[in-house]
Tab-separated table of C-alpha atoms and ligand atoms in Angstrom:
chain	number	residue	atom	x	y	z
D	1	UNK	CA	-5.114	14.925	-23.092
D	2	UNK	CA	-1.697	13.360	-22.494
D	3	UNK	CA	-1.450	9.717	-21.378
D	4	UNK	CA	0.748	6.627	-21.669
D	5	UNK	CA	-1.020	3.302	-21.214
D	6	UNK	CA	-0.629	-0.123	-22.775
D	7	UNK	CA	-3.726	-0.121	-25.008
D	8	UNK	CA	-6.944	1.893	-25.005
D	9	UNK	CA	-8.738	-1.191	-26.366
D	10	UNK	CA	-8.610	-2.660	-22.859
D	11	UNK	CA	-10.909	0.065	-21.499
D	12	UNK	CA	-14.278	-1.817	-21.562
D	13	UNK	CA	-12.936	-4.592	-19.325
D	14	UNK	CA	-11.410	-1.966	-17.035
D	15	UNK	CA	-14.724	-0.122	-16.695
D	16	UNK	CA	-16.526	-3.336	-15.766
D	17	UNK	CA	-13.938	-4.220	-13.115
D	18	UNK	CA	-13.904	-0.668	-11.693
D	19	UNK	CA	-17.693	-0.909	-11.250
D	20	UNK	CA	-17.325	-4.242	-9.455
D	21	UNK	CA	-14.837	-2.670	-7.042
D	22	UNK	CA	-17.154	0.333	-6.606
D	23	UNK	CA	-19.934	-1.935	-5.307
D	24	UNK	CA	-17.537	-2.941	-2.520
D	25	UNK	CA	-16.496	0.606	-1.641
D	26	UNK	CA	-19.604	2.114	-0.019
D	27	UNK	CA	-17.777	4.566	2.244
D	28	UNK	CA	-15.871	6.060	-0.679
D	29	UNK	CA	-19.133	6.208	-2.662
D	30	UNK	CA	-20.774	8.232	0.136
D	31	UNK	CA	-17.826	10.639	0.132
D	32	UNK	CA	-18.042	10.895	-3.668
D	33	UNK	CA	-21.728	11.869	-3.483
D	34	UNK	CA	-20.940	14.598	-0.961
D	35	UNK	CA	-17.924	15.779	-2.989
D	36	UNK	CA	-20.137	16.119	-6.075
D	37	UNK	CA	-22.359	18.580	-4.200
D	38	UNK	CA	-19.749	20.434	-2.143
D	39	UNK	CA	-16.815	20.554	-4.610
D	40	UNK	CA	-14.109	20.782	-1.896
D	41	UNK	CA	-11.273	20.323	-4.408
D	42	UNK	CA	-12.680	22.587	-7.107
D	43	UNK	CA	-10.111	23.527	-9.734
D	44	UNK	CA	-7.151	22.134	-7.779
D	45	UNK	CA	-4.428	20.305	-9.708
D	46	UNK	CA	-3.634	16.944	-8.111
D	47	UNK	CA	-0.848	14.515	-9.031
D	48	UNK	CA	-1.425	11.004	-7.711
D	49	UNK	CA	1.257	8.325	-7.687
D	50	UNK	CA	-0.584	5.153	-6.690
D	51	UNK	CA	-0.935	1.522	-7.702
D	52	UNK	CA	-3.184	1.787	-10.735
D	53	UNK	CA	-5.921	-0.666	-9.721
D	54	UNK	CA	-9.708	-0.795	-9.805
D	55	UNK	CA	-9.810	0.610	-6.267
D	56	UNK	CA	-7.514	3.501	-7.180
D	57	UNK	CA	-9.740	4.270	-10.165
D	58	UNK	CA	-12.659	4.772	-7.767
D	59	UNK	CA	-10.538	7.085	-5.642
D	60	UNK	CA	-9.632	9.078	-8.782
D	61	UNK	CA	-13.350	9.318	-9.658
D	62	UNK	CA	-14.007	10.636	-6.154
D	63	UNK	CA	-11.325	13.336	-6.359
D	64	UNK	CA	-12.596	14.292	-9.798
D	65	UNK	CA	-16.172	14.466	-8.458
D	66	UNK	CA	-14.838	16.862	-5.809
D	67	UNK	CA	-13.669	19.174	-8.576
D	68	UNK	CA	-9.974	18.230	-8.723
D	69	UNK	CA	-8.017	18.138	-11.980
D	70	UNK	CA	-6.395	14.761	-11.492
D	71	UNK	CA	-3.404	13.105	-13.135
D	72	UNK	CA	-2.285	9.613	-12.079
D	73	UNK	CA	0.926	7.632	-12.511
D	74	UNK	CA	1.991	4.199	-11.253
D	75	UNK	CA	3.729	3.900	-7.883
D	76	UNK	CA	5.308	0.578	-8.846
D	77	UNK	CA	6.460	-0.794	-12.220
D	78	UNK	CA	4.644	-4.117	-11.766
D	79	UNK	CA	1.363	-3.211	-10.071
D	80	UNK	CA	-0.544	-1.525	-12.899
D	81	UNK	CA	-3.738	-3.124	-14.157
D	82	UNK	CA	-3.543	-2.155	-17.834
D	83	UNK	CA	-7.301	-2.363	-18.402
D	84	UNK	CA	-7.866	0.061	-15.528
D	85	UNK	CA	-5.268	2.483	-16.898
D	86	UNK	CA	-7.077	2.398	-20.253
D	87	UNK	CA	-10.482	2.917	-18.613
D	88	UNK	CA	-9.193	5.910	-16.657
D	89	UNK	CA	-8.253	7.572	-19.935
D	90	UNK	CA	-11.202	6.548	-22.109
D	91	UNK	CA	-14.138	6.512	-19.681
D	92	UNK	CA	-13.110	8.934	-16.948
D	93	UNK	CA	-10.898	11.298	-19.010
D	94	UNK	CA	-8.104	11.185	-16.440
D	95	UNK	CA	-4.535	11.588	-17.765
D	96	UNK	CA	-2.871	8.306	-16.801
D	97	UNK	CA	0.758	7.226	-17.054
D	98	UNK	CA	1.151	3.562	-16.166
D	99	UNK	CA	2.069	0.352	-17.965
D	100	UNK	CA	2.510	-2.987	-16.204
D	101	UNK	CA	6.125	-4.106	-16.535
D	102	UNK	CA	7.473	-0.640	-17.376
D	103	UNK	CA	11.229	-0.289	-16.894
D	104	UNK	CA	12.777	2.085	-14.369
D	105	UNK	CA	13.345	4.851	-16.922
D	106	UNK	CA	9.680	4.734	-18.016
D	107	UNK	CA	8.562	4.616	-14.396
D	108	UNK	CA	10.352	7.916	-13.701
D	109	UNK	CA	9.248	9.381	-17.039
D	110	UNK	CA	5.668	8.765	-15.820
D	111	UNK	CA	6.329	10.489	-12.485
D	112	UNK	CA	7.788	13.451	-14.362
D	113	UNK	CA	4.721	13.609	-16.618
D	114	UNK	CA	2.566	13.874	-13.477
D	115	UNK	CA	4.730	16.599	-11.943
D	116	UNK	CA	4.834	18.546	-15.187
D	117	UNK	CA	1.151	19.357	-14.670
D	118	UNK	CA	2.414	21.620	-11.856
D	119	UNK	CA	0.255	20.088	-9.103
D	120	UNK	CA	-0.905	21.858	-5.952
D	121	UNK	CA	-1.586	18.581	-4.131
D	122	UNK	CA	0.154	15.200	-4.268
D	123	UNK	CA	-1.135	11.787	-3.303
D	124	UNK	CA	1.751	9.367	-3.010
D	125	UNK	CA	2.324	5.690	-2.216
D	126	UNK	CA	5.962	5.171	-1.213
D	127	UNK	CA	7.164	8.801	-1.451
D	128	UNK	CA	8.822	8.570	-4.881
D	129	UNK	CA	6.676	11.422	-6.262
D	130	UNK	CA	7.350	13.704	-3.287
D	131	UNK	CA	11.081	12.909	-3.456
D	132	UNK	CA	11.187	13.830	-7.144
D	133	UNK	CA	9.184	16.988	-6.412
D	134	UNK	CA	11.738	18.005	-3.760
D	135	UNK	CA	14.734	17.304	-6.012
D	136	UNK	CA	14.182	17.825	-9.767
D	137	UNK	CA	11.006	19.910	-9.384
D	138	UNK	CA	11.894	21.902	-6.259
D	139	UNK	CA	10.999	25.140	-8.081
D	140	UNK	CA	7.349	24.023	-7.945
D	141	UNK	CA	7.296	23.604	-4.155
D	142	UNK	CA	6.182	27.183	-3.529
D	143	UNK	CA	2.799	26.513	-5.115
D	144	UNK	CA	2.149	23.329	-3.143
D	145	UNK	CA	-0.715	23.032	-0.663
D	146	UNK	CA	0.535	19.651	0.557
D	147	UNK	CA	0.319	15.935	0.028
D	148	UNK	CA	-0.947	12.658	1.414
D	149	UNK	CA	0.998	9.411	1.830
D	150	UNK	CA	-0.497	5.931	1.666
D	151	UNK	CA	2.109	3.547	3.009
D	152	UNK	CA	4.443	2.805	5.937
D	153	UNK	CA	7.584	2.994	3.785
D	154	UNK	CA	6.569	6.397	2.452
D	155	UNK	CA	5.865	7.710	5.951
D	156	UNK	CA	9.316	6.552	7.127
D	157	UNK	CA	10.923	8.450	4.232
D	158	UNK	CA	8.810	11.555	4.907
D	159	UNK	CA	9.731	11.581	8.588
D	160	UNK	CA	13.399	11.390	7.600
D	161	UNK	CA	12.812	14.364	5.278
D	162	UNK	CA	11.074	16.270	8.074
D	163	UNK	CA	13.876	15.557	10.543
D	164	UNK	CA	16.603	16.694	8.175
D	165	UNK	CA	14.650	19.855	7.281
D	166	UNK	CA	14.218	18.733	3.674
D	167	UNK	CA	10.403	18.565	3.736
D	168	UNK	CA	8.933	21.728	2.249
D	169	UNK	CA	5.196	21.095	2.493
D	170	UNK	CA	2.703	19.568	4.921
D	171	UNK	CA	1.992	15.884	4.406
D	172	UNK	CA	-0.812	13.798	5.889
D	173	UNK	CA	0.297	10.259	6.725
D	174	UNK	CA	-2.929	8.488	5.793
D	175	UNK	CA	-1.128	5.217	6.571
D	176	UNK	CA	-1.034	6.143	10.245
D	177	UNK	CA	-4.814	6.447	10.514
D	178	UNK	CA	-6.246	3.571	12.525
D	179	UNK	CA	-8.798	2.804	9.820
D	180	UNK	CA	-5.826	2.340	7.462
D	181	UNK	CA	-3.016	0.311	8.994
D	182	UNK	CA	-5.111	-1.812	11.390
D	183	UNK	CA	-7.111	-3.076	8.434
D	184	UNK	CA	-5.336	-2.505	5.107
D	185	UNK	CA	-1.859	-3.551	6.270
D	186	UNK	CA	-3.025	-6.465	8.382
D	187	UNK	CA	-6.087	-7.921	6.637
D	188	UNK	CA	-5.414	-6.441	3.191
D	189	UNK	CA	-1.770	-7.408	2.731
D	190	UNK	CA	-2.198	-10.466	4.942
D	191	UNK	CA	-4.709	-11.884	2.472
D	192	UNK	CA	-3.557	-10.394	-0.835
D	193	UNK	CA	0.118	-11.351	-0.481
D	194	UNK	CA	-0.959	-14.933	0.229
D	195	UNK	CA	-3.248	-14.612	-2.815
D	196	UNK	CA	-0.233	-13.525	-4.898
D	197	UNK	CA	1.836	-16.428	-3.561
D	198	UNK	CA	-0.877	-18.930	-4.459
D	199	UNK	CA	-1.635	-17.446	-7.898
D	200	UNK	CA	2.074	-17.419	-8.772
D	201	UNK	CA	2.920	-20.908	-7.484
D	202	UNK	CA	-0.301	-22.931	-6.956
D	203	UNK	CA	1.268	-24.066	-3.678
D	204	UNK	CA	-0.626	-25.912	-0.932
D	205	UNK	CA	-0.169	-23.980	2.289
D	206	UNK	CA	-1.420	-26.760	4.556
D	207	UNK	CA	1.657	-28.449	5.977
D	208	UNK	CA	4.109	-25.958	4.452
D	209	UNK	CA	6.673	-24.144	6.591
D	210	UNK	CA	6.297	-20.399	6.011
D	211	UNK	CA	8.830	-17.945	7.397
D	212	UNK	CA	7.526	-14.399	7.815
D	213	UNK	CA	10.237	-11.759	8.184
D	214	UNK	CA	8.896	-8.839	10.207
D	215	UNK	CA	5.997	-8.754	12.661
D	216	UNK	CA	4.572	-5.303	12.005
D	217	UNK	CA	0.959	-5.030	10.858
D	218	UNK	CA	1.713	-6.709	7.532
D	219	UNK	CA	3.757	-9.507	9.119
D	220	UNK	CA	1.019	-10.118	11.683
D	221	UNK	CA	-1.560	-10.415	8.890
D	222	UNK	CA	0.612	-12.754	6.831
D	223	UNK	CA	1.441	-15.001	9.774
D	224	UNK	CA	-2.203	-15.234	10.854
D	225	UNK	CA	-3.477	-16.035	7.359
D	226	UNK	CA	-0.716	-18.584	6.612
D	227	UNK	CA	-1.390	-20.261	9.966
D	228	UNK	CA	-5.127	-20.205	9.248
D	229	UNK	CA	-4.529	-22.144	6.035
D	230	UNK	CA	-2.551	-24.837	7.823
D	231	UNK	CA	1.024	-23.639	7.435
D	232	UNK	CA	3.625	-23.939	10.167
D	233	UNK	CA	4.804	-20.355	10.696
D	234	UNK	CA	8.106	-18.990	11.956
D	235	UNK	CA	8.599	-15.257	12.501
D	236	UNK	CA	11.906	-13.375	12.335
D	237	UNK	CA	12.258	-9.936	13.923
D	238	UNK	CA	14.785	-7.323	15.049
D	239	UNK	CA	12.428	-5.706	17.570
D	240	UNK	CA	12.283	-7.560	20.931
D	241	UNK	CA	8.715	-6.447	21.674
D	242	UNK	CA	7.384	-7.595	18.330
D	243	UNK	CA	9.353	-10.846	18.634
D	244	UNK	CA	7.777	-11.437	22.021
D	245	UNK	CA	4.349	-10.693	20.592
D	246	UNK	CA	4.939	-13.231	17.799
D	247	UNK	CA	6.043	-15.841	20.341
D	248	UNK	CA	2.958	-15.221	22.486
D	249	UNK	CA	0.732	-15.362	19.411
D	250	UNK	CA	2.017	-18.931	19.136
D	251	UNK	CA	4.633	-18.630	16.393
D	252	UNK	CA	8.193	-19.947	16.424
D	253	UNK	CA	10.746	-17.098	16.521
D	254	UNK	CA	14.252	-17.475	15.090
D	255	UNK	CA	16.994	-15.435	13.418
D	256	UNK	CA	16.405	-15.305	9.679
D	257	UNK	CA	19.613	-17.121	8.680
D	258	UNK	CA	18.499	-20.099	10.810
D	259	UNK	CA	14.776	-20.029	10.079
D	260	UNK	CA	15.242	-20.262	6.296
D	261	UNK	CA	17.117	-23.599	6.473
D	262	UNK	CA	13.805	-25.442	6.766
D	263	UNK	CA	11.450	-22.998	5.021
D	264	UNK	CA	9.266	-23.870	2.040
D	265	UNK	CA	8.304	-20.205	1.649
D	266	UNK	CA	9.986	-17.051	2.947
D	267	UNK	CA	8.015	-13.788	2.832
D	268	UNK	CA	9.601	-10.462	3.747
D	269	UNK	CA	7.459	-7.735	5.300
D	270	UNK	CA	9.804	-5.381	7.108
D	271	UNK	CA	10.118	-2.186	5.048
D	272	UNK	CA	13.864	-2.604	5.535
D	273	UNK	CA	16.727	-3.534	3.245
D	274	UNK	CA	18.498	-6.855	2.557
D	275	UNK	CA	16.511	-8.798	5.117
D	276	UNK	CA	17.293	-11.885	3.069
D	277	UNK	CA	21.001	-11.256	2.624
D	278	UNK	CA	23.781	-13.448	1.221
D	279	UNK	CA	24.006	-15.827	4.212
D	280	UNK	CA	20.264	-16.337	4.472
D	281	UNK	CA	20.009	-16.884	0.702
D	282	UNK	CA	22.801	-19.475	0.816
D	283	UNK	CA	21.081	-21.223	3.718
D	284	UNK	CA	17.709	-21.537	1.952
D	285	UNK	CA	16.354	-25.053	1.665
D	286	UNK	CA	16.487	-26.664	-1.768
D	287	UNK	CA	13.274	-25.671	-3.602
D	288	UNK	CA	12.398	-22.755	-1.304
D	289	UNK	CA	10.259	-19.911	-2.649
D	290	UNK	CA	11.052	-16.336	-1.662
D	291	UNK	CA	8.763	-13.359	-2.048
D	292	UNK	CA	8.299	-9.862	-0.707
D	293	UNK	CA	5.219	-8.163	0.708
D	294	UNK	CA	6.965	-4.867	1.524
D	295	UNK	CA	6.748	-1.734	-0.607
D	296	UNK	CA	10.155	-1.772	-2.328
D	297	UNK	CA	12.140	-4.561	-3.971
D	298	UNK	CA	15.058	-4.134	-1.571
D	299	UNK	CA	14.121	-6.628	1.140
D	300	UNK	CA	15.648	-9.562	-0.769
D	301	UNK	CA	19.249	-8.788	-1.711
D	302	UNK	CA	18.831	-9.334	-5.459
D	303	UNK	CA	22.469	-8.531	-6.256
D	304	UNK	CA	23.662	-11.163	-3.763
D	305	UNK	CA	21.143	-13.618	-5.242
D	306	UNK	CA	22.567	-12.977	-8.733
D	307	UNK	CA	26.094	-13.513	-7.433
D	308	UNK	CA	25.099	-16.814	-5.831
D	309	UNK	CA	23.281	-17.970	-8.987
D	310	UNK	CA	24.829	-19.972	-11.791
D	311	UNK	CA	21.706	-20.044	-14.004
D	312	UNK	CA	18.212	-18.645	-13.982
D	313	UNK	CA	15.024	-19.234	-15.964
D	314	UNK	CA	11.357	-18.245	-15.716
D	315	UNK	CA	9.424	-21.416	-14.885
D	316	UNK	CA	5.973	-19.811	-14.509
D	317	UNK	CA	4.828	-16.224	-14.950
D	318	UNK	CA	6.469	-14.205	-12.164
D	319	UNK	CA	8.438	-17.224	-10.865
D	320	UNK	CA	12.178	-17.310	-11.591
D	321	UNK	CA	14.156	-20.424	-10.779
D	322	UNK	CA	17.686	-19.694	-9.581
D	323	UNK	CA	20.142	-22.572	-9.573
D	324	UNK	CA	22.639	-21.587	-6.905
D	325	UNK	CA	26.328	-22.373	-7.137
D	326	UNK	CA	25.853	-24.522	-4.005
D	327	UNK	CA	23.557	-26.777	-6.086
D	328	UNK	CA	20.231	-25.729	-4.534
D	329	UNK	CA	17.235	-24.376	-6.430
D	330	UNK	CA	15.555	-21.212	-5.190
D	331	UNK	CA	12.386	-19.659	-6.638
D	332	UNK	CA	12.158	-15.863	-6.662
D	333	UNK	CA	8.590	-14.558	-6.878
D	334	UNK	CA	7.634	-11.390	-8.778
D	335	UNK	CA	11.281	-10.265	-9.043
D	336	UNK	CA	11.208	-9.427	-5.348
D	337	UNK	CA	8.550	-6.767	-5.921
D	338	UNK	CA	5.437	-6.555	-3.819
D	339	UNK	CA	3.768	-9.886	-4.329
D	340	UNK	CA	0.185	-8.871	-3.665
D	341	UNK	CA	0.043	-6.314	-6.466
D	342	UNK	CA	2.464	-7.948	-8.910
D	343	UNK	CA	1.001	-11.455	-8.801
D	344	UNK	CA	-2.537	-10.757	-7.585
D	345	UNK	CA	-4.859	-7.725	-7.563
D	346	UNK	CA	-3.695	-5.996	-4.398
D	347	UNK	CA	-5.986	-5.583	-1.439
D	348	UNK	CA	-9.666	-6.288	-1.957
D	349	UNK	CA	-11.904	-3.281	-2.540
D	350	UNK	CA	-13.676	-3.800	0.800
D	351	UNK	CA	-10.527	-2.838	2.698
D	352	UNK	CA	-9.260	-0.204	0.228
D	353	UNK	CA	-12.636	1.468	0.822
D	354	UNK	CA	-11.375	2.645	4.214
D	355	UNK	CA	-7.817	3.469	3.126
D	356	UNK	CA	-9.061	5.539	0.215
D	357	UNK	CA	-11.793	7.189	2.273
D	358	UNK	CA	-8.844	8.389	4.374
D	359	UNK	CA	-7.100	9.652	1.240
D	360	UNK	CA	-10.146	11.561	-0.001
D	361	UNK	CA	-10.904	13.104	3.402
D	362	UNK	CA	-7.177	13.773	3.869
D	363	UNK	CA	-7.012	15.781	0.633
D	364	UNK	CA	-10.088	17.776	1.696
D	365	UNK	CA	-8.564	18.378	5.145
D	366	UNK	CA	-5.303	19.669	3.622
D	367	UNK	CA	-7.195	22.161	1.504
D	368	UNK	CA	-9.361	23.320	4.429
D	369	UNK	CA	-6.389	23.722	6.807
D	370	UNK	CA	-3.664	24.816	4.392
D	371	UNK	CA	-2.983	28.035	6.318
D	372	UNK	CA	-2.407	26.364	9.703
D	373	UNK	CA	-0.103	23.543	8.629
D	374	UNK	CA	3.709	23.548	8.774
D	375	UNK	CA	6.189	21.571	6.716
D	376	UNK	CA	5.578	18.457	8.814
D	377	UNK	CA	4.130	14.986	8.709
D	378	UNK	CA	0.624	14.949	10.230
D	379	UNK	CA	-1.814	12.165	11.031
D	380	UNK	CA	-5.415	12.212	9.962
D	381	UNK	CA	-7.444	13.845	12.770
D	382	UNK	CA	-9.009	11.218	15.020
D	383	UNK	CA	-12.511	12.553	14.323
D	384	UNK	CA	-12.117	11.734	10.604
D	385	UNK	CA	-10.662	8.317	11.435
D	386	UNK	CA	-13.674	7.522	13.647
D	387	UNK	CA	-16.084	8.846	11.023
D	388	UNK	CA	-14.625	6.416	8.455
D	389	UNK	CA	-15.070	3.533	10.931
D	390	UNK	CA	-18.630	4.656	11.674
D	391	UNK	CA	-19.543	4.806	7.983
D	392	UNK	CA	-17.947	1.387	7.391
D	393	UNK	CA	-19.920	-0.182	10.237
D	394	UNK	CA	-23.084	1.403	8.863
D	395	UNK	CA	-22.349	0.015	5.406
D	396	UNK	CA	-21.784	-3.421	6.943
D	397	UNK	CA	-25.147	-3.180	8.720
D	398	UNK	CA	-23.486	-3.407	12.134
D	399	UNK	CA	-24.665	-1.493	15.193
D	400	UNK	CA	-22.744	-0.770	18.373
D	401	UNK	CA	-23.578	0.479	21.853
D	402	UNK	CA	-23.124	4.004	23.203
D	403	UNK	CA	-21.870	5.049	26.610
D	404	UNK	CA	-24.733	5.926	28.954
D	405	UNK	CA	-24.557	9.328	30.735
D	406	UNK	CA	-23.722	7.390	33.926
D	407	UNK	CA	-20.787	5.644	32.217
D	408	UNK	CA	-19.556	8.913	30.728
D	409	UNK	CA	-19.617	10.477	34.181
D	410	UNK	CA	-17.813	7.464	35.702
D	411	UNK	CA	-15.063	7.599	33.071
D	412	UNK	CA	-14.585	11.356	33.678
D	413	UNK	CA	-14.334	11.002	37.457
D	414	UNK	CA	-11.380	9.920	39.586
D	415	UNK	CA	-12.932	9.807	43.063
D	416	UNK	CA	-14.760	6.496	42.720
D	417	UNK	CA	-12.480	3.583	43.737
D	418	UNK	CA	-12.796	0.151	45.311
T	501	ADE	N1	-2.255	-1.156	-2.210
T	501	ADE	C1	-2.533	-2.400	-1.861
T	501	ADE	N2	-3.604	-2.876	-2.518
T	501	ADE	C2	-4.032	-1.885	-3.325
T	501	ADE	C3	-5.084	-1.764	-4.246
T	501	ADE	N3	-5.935	-2.757	-4.466
T	501	ADE	N4	-5.210	-0.611	-4.899
T	501	ADE	C4	-4.341	0.400	-4.666
T	501	ADE	N5	-3.336	0.351	-3.816
T	501	ADE	C5	-3.171	-0.793	-3.125
């Protein structure tokens, strides 16, 4: 079996941590039990480009239980948990290509290793694997059943591919399922990016001024959690509706170049590029910390930051101090890469349980409906989304009401009025 991980000696710790996560992923465990019996992915080659974490390991076990021949590579150079990568190889016999801190060349070498298994299905987080498949490995597209995509950034890229006619297989946007973005993006990133901030800096949030750039699901989660821990929160936005929502949720709203003047912490969560650009970086308060909760390391203009910097040193793991030419000190967290996975452990298993239930059911759905699907981006069918929510409620021991026949009739009718 081919693999490239940091050290196989780390496997025992990885196995223990994967089991811990498994105890918090009951929905995925239920799907795994069914997959073992029904074998919906039997004999299918799957290439998965995901953050190599304990939660991902349990997803890989589920796909494998469903009969898939799985290979996994990292979807980010800094997010790999090396003990998990080792455990995947040693304990679960899954070819794994992921090393925390790998350089860009190694990162792409790992994606190529996954594609060289000639997959029929992809599972991607950010669309790098699908992009490479459509460029360097386009000759393999004919054999593809389709793919799934985990994150907002990846879905944006896929929709651009679809619109330009470049997409040559069906893709399920798991991110767009309600049981994914309502929970994972908001509560998952909201908590885990703050976790990364605190682990990296040991900062006290109470009394700090935190600027959150972007008020999508991730921004909403970050702002709510920072506020909940006593921070004063300002939101920056480009969308008037989201800006209004932030204002009515009780947050200050300002343009980014202004907001940063008084910020202790600036967190980007937009999915866009150069949100913290030269002017905003120059305006940062002396001692400000800047980090990114979005998928790619493009939200903070790192080239502009270099140009503004006269010297730089690492003052704590994953914290680089930049002395700017204007005399101010600025602290860049996790090299501008996604803070929650680089400096902490990513989203807790409890929330990844739903996201990865969507991935597993999404893969099964693609196989079952391969004949009917075009080269388009699809959402997970609502029935599957609701089933995931139902199973999660059940696992949480929560019960809800059902519409009575009278209520169902009332909601179907239009005659009854005042
Ligand atoms: N994305 C965010 N958190 C994650 C996690 N814990 N595992 C895999 N992907 C993630």
